[in-house]
mmCIF file of C-alpha atoms and ligand atoms in Angstrom:
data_model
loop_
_atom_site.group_PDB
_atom_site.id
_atom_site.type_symbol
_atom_site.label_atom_id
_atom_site.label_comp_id
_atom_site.label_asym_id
_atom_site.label_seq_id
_atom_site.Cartn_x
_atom_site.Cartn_y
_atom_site.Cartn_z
ATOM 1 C CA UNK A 1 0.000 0.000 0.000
ATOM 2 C CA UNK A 2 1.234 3.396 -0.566
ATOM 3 C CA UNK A 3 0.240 5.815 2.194
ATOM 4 C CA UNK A 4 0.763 9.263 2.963
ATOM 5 C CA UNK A 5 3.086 8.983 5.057
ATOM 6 C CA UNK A 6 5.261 7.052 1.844
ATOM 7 C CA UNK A 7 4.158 10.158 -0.064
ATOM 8 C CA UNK A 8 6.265 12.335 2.405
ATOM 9 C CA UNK A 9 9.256 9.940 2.581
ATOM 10 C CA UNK A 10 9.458 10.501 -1.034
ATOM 11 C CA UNK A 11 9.259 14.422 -1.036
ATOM 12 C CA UNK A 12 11.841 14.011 1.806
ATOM 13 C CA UNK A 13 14.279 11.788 -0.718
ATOM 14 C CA UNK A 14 13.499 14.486 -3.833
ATOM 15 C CA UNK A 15 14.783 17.586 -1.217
ATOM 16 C CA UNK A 16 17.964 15.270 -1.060
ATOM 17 C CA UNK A 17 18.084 14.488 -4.678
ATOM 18 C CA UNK A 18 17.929 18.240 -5.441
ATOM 19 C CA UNK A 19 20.607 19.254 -2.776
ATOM 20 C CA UNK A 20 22.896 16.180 -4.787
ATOM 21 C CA UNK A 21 22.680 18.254 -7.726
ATOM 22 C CA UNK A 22 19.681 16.438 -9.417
ATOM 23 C CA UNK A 23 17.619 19.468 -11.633
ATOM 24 C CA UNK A 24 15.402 18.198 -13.798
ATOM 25 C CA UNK A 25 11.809 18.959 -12.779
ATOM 26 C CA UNK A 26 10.347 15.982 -14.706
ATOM 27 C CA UNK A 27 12.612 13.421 -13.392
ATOM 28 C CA UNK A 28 11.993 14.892 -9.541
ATOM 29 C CA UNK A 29 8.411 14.318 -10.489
ATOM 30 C CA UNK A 30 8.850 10.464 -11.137
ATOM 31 C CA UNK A 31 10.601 9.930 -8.088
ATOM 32 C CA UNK A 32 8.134 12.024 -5.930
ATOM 33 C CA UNK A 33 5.236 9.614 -7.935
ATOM 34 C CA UNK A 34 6.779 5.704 -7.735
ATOM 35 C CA UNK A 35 6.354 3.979 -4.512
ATOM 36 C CA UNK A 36 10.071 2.430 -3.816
ATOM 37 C CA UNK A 37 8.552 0.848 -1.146
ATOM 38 C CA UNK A 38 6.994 -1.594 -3.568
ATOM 39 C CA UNK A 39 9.637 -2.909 -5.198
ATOM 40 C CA UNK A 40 11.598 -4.201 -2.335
ATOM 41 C CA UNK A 41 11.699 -6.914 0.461
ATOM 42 C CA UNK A 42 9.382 -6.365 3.398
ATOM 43 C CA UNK A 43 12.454 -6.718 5.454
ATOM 44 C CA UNK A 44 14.159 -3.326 3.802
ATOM 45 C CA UNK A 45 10.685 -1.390 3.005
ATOM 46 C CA UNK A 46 11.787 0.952 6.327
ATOM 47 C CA UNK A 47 14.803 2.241 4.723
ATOM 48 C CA UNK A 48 13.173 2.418 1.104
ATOM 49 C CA UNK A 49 13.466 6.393 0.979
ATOM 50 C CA UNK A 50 16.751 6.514 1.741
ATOM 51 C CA UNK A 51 19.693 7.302 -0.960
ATOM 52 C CA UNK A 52 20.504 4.200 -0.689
ATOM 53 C CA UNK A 53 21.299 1.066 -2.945
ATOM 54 C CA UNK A 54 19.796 -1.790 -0.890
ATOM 55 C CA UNK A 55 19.751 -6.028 -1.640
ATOM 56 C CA UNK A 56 16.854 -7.592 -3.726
ATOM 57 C CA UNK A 57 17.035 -11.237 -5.278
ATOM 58 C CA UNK A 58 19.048 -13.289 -6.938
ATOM 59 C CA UNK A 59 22.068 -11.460 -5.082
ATOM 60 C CA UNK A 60 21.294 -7.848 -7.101
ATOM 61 C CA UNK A 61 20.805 -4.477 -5.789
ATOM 62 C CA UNK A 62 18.264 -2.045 -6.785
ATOM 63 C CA UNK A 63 19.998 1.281 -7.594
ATOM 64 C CA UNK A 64 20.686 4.118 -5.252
ATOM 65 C CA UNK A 65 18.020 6.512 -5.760
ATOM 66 C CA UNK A 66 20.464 9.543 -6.735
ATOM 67 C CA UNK A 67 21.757 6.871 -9.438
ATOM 68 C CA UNK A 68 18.508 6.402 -11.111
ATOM 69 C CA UNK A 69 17.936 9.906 -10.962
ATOM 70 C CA UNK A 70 21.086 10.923 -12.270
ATOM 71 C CA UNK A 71 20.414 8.230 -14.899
ATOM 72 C CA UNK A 72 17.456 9.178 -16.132
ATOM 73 C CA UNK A 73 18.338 12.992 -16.182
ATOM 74 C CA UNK A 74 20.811 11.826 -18.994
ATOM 75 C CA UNK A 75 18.617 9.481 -20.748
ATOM 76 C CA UNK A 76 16.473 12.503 -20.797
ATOM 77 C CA UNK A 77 13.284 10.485 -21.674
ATOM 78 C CA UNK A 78 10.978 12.207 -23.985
ATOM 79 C CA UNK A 79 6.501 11.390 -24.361
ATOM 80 C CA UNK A 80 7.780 9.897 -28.174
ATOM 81 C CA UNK A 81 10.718 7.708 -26.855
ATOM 82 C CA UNK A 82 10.740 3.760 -27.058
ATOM 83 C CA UNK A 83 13.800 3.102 -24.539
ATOM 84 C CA UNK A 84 14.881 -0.128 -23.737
ATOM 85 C CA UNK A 85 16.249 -0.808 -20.222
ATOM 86 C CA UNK A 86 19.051 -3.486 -19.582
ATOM 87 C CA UNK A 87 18.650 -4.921 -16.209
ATOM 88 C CA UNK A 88 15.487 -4.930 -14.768
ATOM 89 C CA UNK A 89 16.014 -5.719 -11.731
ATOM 90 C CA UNK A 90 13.767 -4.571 -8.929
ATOM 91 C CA UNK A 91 12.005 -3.231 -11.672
ATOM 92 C CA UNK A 92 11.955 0.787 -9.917
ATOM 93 C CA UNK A 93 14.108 2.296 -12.458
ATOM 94 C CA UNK A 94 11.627 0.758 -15.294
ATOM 95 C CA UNK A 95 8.682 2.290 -13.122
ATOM 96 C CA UNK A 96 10.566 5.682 -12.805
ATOM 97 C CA UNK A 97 11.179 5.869 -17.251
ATOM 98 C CA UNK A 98 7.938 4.278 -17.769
ATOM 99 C CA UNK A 99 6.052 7.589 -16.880
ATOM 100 C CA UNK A 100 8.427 9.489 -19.071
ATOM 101 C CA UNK A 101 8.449 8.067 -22.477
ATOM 102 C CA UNK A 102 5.644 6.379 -24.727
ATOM 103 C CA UNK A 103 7.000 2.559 -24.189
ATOM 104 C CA UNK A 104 9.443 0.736 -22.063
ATOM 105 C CA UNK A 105 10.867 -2.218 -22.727
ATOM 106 C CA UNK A 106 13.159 -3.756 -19.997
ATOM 107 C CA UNK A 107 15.065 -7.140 -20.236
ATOM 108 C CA UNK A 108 16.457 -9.232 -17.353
ATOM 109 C CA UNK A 109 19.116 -12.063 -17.719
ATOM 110 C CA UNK A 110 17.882 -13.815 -14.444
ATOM 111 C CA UNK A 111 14.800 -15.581 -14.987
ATOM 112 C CA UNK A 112 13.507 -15.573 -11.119
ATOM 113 C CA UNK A 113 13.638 -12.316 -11.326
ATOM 114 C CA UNK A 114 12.239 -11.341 -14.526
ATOM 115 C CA UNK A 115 9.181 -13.547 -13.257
ATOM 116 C CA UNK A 116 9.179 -11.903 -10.091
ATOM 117 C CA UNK A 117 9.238 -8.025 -11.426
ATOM 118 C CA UNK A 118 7.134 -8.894 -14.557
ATOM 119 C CA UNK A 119 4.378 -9.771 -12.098
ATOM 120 C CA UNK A 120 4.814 -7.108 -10.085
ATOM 121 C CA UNK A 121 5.139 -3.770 -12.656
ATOM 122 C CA UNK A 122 1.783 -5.719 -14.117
ATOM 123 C CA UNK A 123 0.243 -5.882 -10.461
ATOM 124 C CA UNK A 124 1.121 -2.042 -10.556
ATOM 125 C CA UNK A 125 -0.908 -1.243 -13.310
ATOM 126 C CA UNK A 126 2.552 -0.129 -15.285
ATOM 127 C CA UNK A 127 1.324 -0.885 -19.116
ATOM 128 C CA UNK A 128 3.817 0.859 -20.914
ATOM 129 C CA UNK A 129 6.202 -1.606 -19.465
ATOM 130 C CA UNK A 130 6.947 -4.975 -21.776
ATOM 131 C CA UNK A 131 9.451 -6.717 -19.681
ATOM 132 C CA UNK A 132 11.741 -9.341 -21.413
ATOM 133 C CA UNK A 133 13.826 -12.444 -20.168
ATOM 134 C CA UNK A 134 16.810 -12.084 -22.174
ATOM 135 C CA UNK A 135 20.453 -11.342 -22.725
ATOM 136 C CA UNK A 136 20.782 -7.926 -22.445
ATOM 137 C CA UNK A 137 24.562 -7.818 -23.742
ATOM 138 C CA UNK A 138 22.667 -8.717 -27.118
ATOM 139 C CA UNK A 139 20.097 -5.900 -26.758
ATOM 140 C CA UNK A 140 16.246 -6.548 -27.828
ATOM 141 C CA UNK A 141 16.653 -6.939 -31.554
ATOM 142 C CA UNK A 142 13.033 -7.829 -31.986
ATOM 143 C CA UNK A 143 11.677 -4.163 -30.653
ATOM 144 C CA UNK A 144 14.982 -2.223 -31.925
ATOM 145 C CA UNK A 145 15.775 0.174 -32.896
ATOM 146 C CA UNK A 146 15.268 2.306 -29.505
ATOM 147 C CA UNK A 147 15.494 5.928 -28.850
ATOM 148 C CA UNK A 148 17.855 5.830 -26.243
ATOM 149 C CA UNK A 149 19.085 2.812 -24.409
ATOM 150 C CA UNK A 150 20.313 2.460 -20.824
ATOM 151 C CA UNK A 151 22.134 0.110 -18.937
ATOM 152 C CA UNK A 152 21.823 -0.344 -15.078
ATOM 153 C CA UNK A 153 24.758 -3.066 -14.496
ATOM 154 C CA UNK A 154 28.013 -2.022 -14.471
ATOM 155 C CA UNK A 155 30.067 -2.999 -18.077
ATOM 156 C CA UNK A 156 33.715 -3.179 -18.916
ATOM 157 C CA UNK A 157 33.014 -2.216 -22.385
ATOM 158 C CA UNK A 158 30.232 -0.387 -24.425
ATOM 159 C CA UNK A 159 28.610 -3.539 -26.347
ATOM 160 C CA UNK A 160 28.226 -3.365 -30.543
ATOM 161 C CA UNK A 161 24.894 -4.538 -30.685
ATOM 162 C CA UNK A 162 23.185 -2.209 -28.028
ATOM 163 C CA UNK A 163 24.751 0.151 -30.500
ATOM 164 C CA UNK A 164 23.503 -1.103 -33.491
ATOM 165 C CA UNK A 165 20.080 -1.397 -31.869
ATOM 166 C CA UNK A 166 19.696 2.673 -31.095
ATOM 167 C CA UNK A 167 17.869 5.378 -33.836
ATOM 168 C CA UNK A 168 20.880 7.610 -35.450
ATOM 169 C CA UNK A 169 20.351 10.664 -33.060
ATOM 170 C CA UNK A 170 19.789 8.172 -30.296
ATOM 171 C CA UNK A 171 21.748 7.835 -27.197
ATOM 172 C CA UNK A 172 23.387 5.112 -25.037
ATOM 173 C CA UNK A 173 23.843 5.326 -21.086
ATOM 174 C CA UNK A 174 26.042 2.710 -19.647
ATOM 175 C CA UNK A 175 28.373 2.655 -16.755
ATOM 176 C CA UNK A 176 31.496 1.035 -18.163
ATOM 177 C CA UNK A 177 35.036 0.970 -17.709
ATOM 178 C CA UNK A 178 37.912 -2.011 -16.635
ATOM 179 C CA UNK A 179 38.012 -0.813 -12.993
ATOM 180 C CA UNK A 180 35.433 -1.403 -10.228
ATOM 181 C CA UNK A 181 34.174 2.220 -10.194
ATOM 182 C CA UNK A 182 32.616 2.595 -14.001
ATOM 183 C CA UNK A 183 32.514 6.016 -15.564
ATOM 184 C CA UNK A 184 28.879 6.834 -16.880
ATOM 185 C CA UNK A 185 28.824 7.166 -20.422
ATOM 186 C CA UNK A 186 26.431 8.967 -23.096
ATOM 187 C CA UNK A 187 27.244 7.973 -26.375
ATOM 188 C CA UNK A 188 25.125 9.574 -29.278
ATOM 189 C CA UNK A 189 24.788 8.253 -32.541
ATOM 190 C CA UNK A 190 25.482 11.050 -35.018
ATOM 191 C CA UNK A 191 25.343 9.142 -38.003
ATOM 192 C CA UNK A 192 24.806 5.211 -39.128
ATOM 193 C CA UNK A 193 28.147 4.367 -37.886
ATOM 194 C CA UNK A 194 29.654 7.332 -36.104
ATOM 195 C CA UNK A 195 29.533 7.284 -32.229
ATOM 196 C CA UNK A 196 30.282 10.844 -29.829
ATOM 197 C CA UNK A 197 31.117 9.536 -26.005
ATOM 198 C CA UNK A 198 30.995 11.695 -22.973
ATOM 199 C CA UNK A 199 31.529 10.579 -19.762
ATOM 200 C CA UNK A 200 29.243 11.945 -16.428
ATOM 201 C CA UNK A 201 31.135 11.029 -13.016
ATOM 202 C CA UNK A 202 31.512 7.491 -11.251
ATOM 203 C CA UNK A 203 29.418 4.949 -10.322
ATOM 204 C CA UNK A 204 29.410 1.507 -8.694
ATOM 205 C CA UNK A 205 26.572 -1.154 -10.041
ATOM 206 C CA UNK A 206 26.490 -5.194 -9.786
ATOM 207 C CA UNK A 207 27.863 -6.470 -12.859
ATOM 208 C CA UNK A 208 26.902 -6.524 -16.492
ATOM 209 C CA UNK A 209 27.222 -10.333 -17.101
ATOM 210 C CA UNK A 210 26.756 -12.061 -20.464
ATOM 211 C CA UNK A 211 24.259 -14.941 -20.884
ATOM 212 C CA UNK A 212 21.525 -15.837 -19.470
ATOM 213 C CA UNK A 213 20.723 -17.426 -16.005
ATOM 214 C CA UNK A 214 17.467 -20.003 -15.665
HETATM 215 N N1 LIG B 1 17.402 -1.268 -12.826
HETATM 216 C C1 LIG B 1 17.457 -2.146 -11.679
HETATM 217 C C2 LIG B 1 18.886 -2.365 -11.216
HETATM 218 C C3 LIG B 1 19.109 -3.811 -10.880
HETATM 219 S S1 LIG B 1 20.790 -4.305 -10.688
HETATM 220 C C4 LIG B 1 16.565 -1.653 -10.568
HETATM 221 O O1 LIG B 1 16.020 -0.541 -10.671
HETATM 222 O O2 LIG B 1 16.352 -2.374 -9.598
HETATM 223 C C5 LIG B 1 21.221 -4.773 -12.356
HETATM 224 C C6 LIG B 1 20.446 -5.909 -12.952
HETATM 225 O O3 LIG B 1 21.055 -6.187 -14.229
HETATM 226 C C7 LIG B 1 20.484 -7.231 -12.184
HETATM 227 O O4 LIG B 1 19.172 -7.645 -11.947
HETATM 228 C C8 LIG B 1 21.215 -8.189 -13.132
HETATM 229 O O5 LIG B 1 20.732 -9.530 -13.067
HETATM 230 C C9 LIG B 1 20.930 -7.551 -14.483
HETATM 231 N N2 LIG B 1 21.851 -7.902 -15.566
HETATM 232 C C10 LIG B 1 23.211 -8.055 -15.525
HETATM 233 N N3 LIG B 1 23.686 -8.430 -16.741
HETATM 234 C C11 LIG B 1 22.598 -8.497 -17.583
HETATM 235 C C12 LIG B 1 22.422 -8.837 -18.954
HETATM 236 N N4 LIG B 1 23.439 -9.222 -19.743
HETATM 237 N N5 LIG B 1 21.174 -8.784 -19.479
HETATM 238 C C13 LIG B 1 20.112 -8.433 -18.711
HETATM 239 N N6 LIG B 1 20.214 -8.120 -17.403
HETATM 240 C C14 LIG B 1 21.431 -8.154 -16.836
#
């Protein structure tokens, strides 16, 4: 159930968000809206407003909320987007994009939880979320090509088919990098084959691992 007392939490966690640096009136708005709560464990539903990364299944995390924030500030979802999202997860980040962009598509390499969250985000009443058990290191090819792309697992390199997959003037947003910390990367695709990379701070996430898990 979300309460008002969840409802102030949340403003409570957006006044953080915006002290962090966090500007984007739109994004604030989707974190003030989806109840966190929800997509965790009873057992951590007390600390679910706090900027905090906290354990779900399967051994994964579901992102610290100034992390999805800062995310989706640079994904910078617009009403005509189709976005896919690669690791669903807890499913909150979906939840956050979903009221963003015109359709959502999220894919999970862990089957328990792709059951788990599909449920869920359906139990919600989020339909502009299609969630998909998948390898996400292969992108969706079925739904491509996307408007922007973004990646909530931490990568050691940028792969060629989530490339491939994005609209030229589309954008990728994937921690990456060899080291533990990954830098967060936009890369825009100016033309068919020509890429522009920035990189946005540093980030720890569980790990972007290939194949898929059953
Ligand atoms: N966006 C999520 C973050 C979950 S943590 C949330 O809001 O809760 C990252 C997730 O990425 C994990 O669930 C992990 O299983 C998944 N993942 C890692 N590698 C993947 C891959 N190749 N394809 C799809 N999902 C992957």
């Amino acid at each position: 159930m979300d309460t008002y007392r969840h409802k102030g939490l949340r403003q409570r966690l957006v006044s953080t968000l915006i002290q962090k640096g966090i500007t984007s009136p739109r994004v604030l708005d989707a974190i003030a809206q989806v109840p966190r709560h929800l997509f965790l464990d009873k057992a951590f539903e007390e600390q679910a407003y706090k900027d905090k990364a906290l354990p779900i299944a399967a051994n994964q995390t579901i992102s610290q909320p100034y992390t999805v924030a800062f995310q989706t500030q640079l994904v910078d979802p617009q009403p005509s987007d189709y976005i896919l999202e690669v690791g669903t997860g807890s499913g909150y980040q979906a939840a956050v994009l979903a009221g963003l962009c015109k359709k959502l598509y999220t894919i999970e390499r862990q089957k328990t939880l792709y059951t788990r969250t599909a449920g869920l985000l359906n139990r919600l009443g989020y339909v502009k979320v299609r969630t998909l058990y998948g390898d996400g290191y292969k992108g969706a090819p079925k739904f491509a090509p996307f408007d922007k792309i973004i990646v909530t697992a931490g990568a050691r390199e940028v792969p060629q088919a989530l490339l491939t997959q994005l609209k030229v003037g589309g954008q990728l947003i994937i921690p990456s990098g060899l080291k533990e910390t990954k830098k967060m990367l936009r890369v825009t695709k100016t033309a068919e084959s020509d890429y522009e990379t920035e990189a946005y701070g540093a980030f720890k996430f569980v790990p972007f691992l290939e194949g898929m898990v059953s």
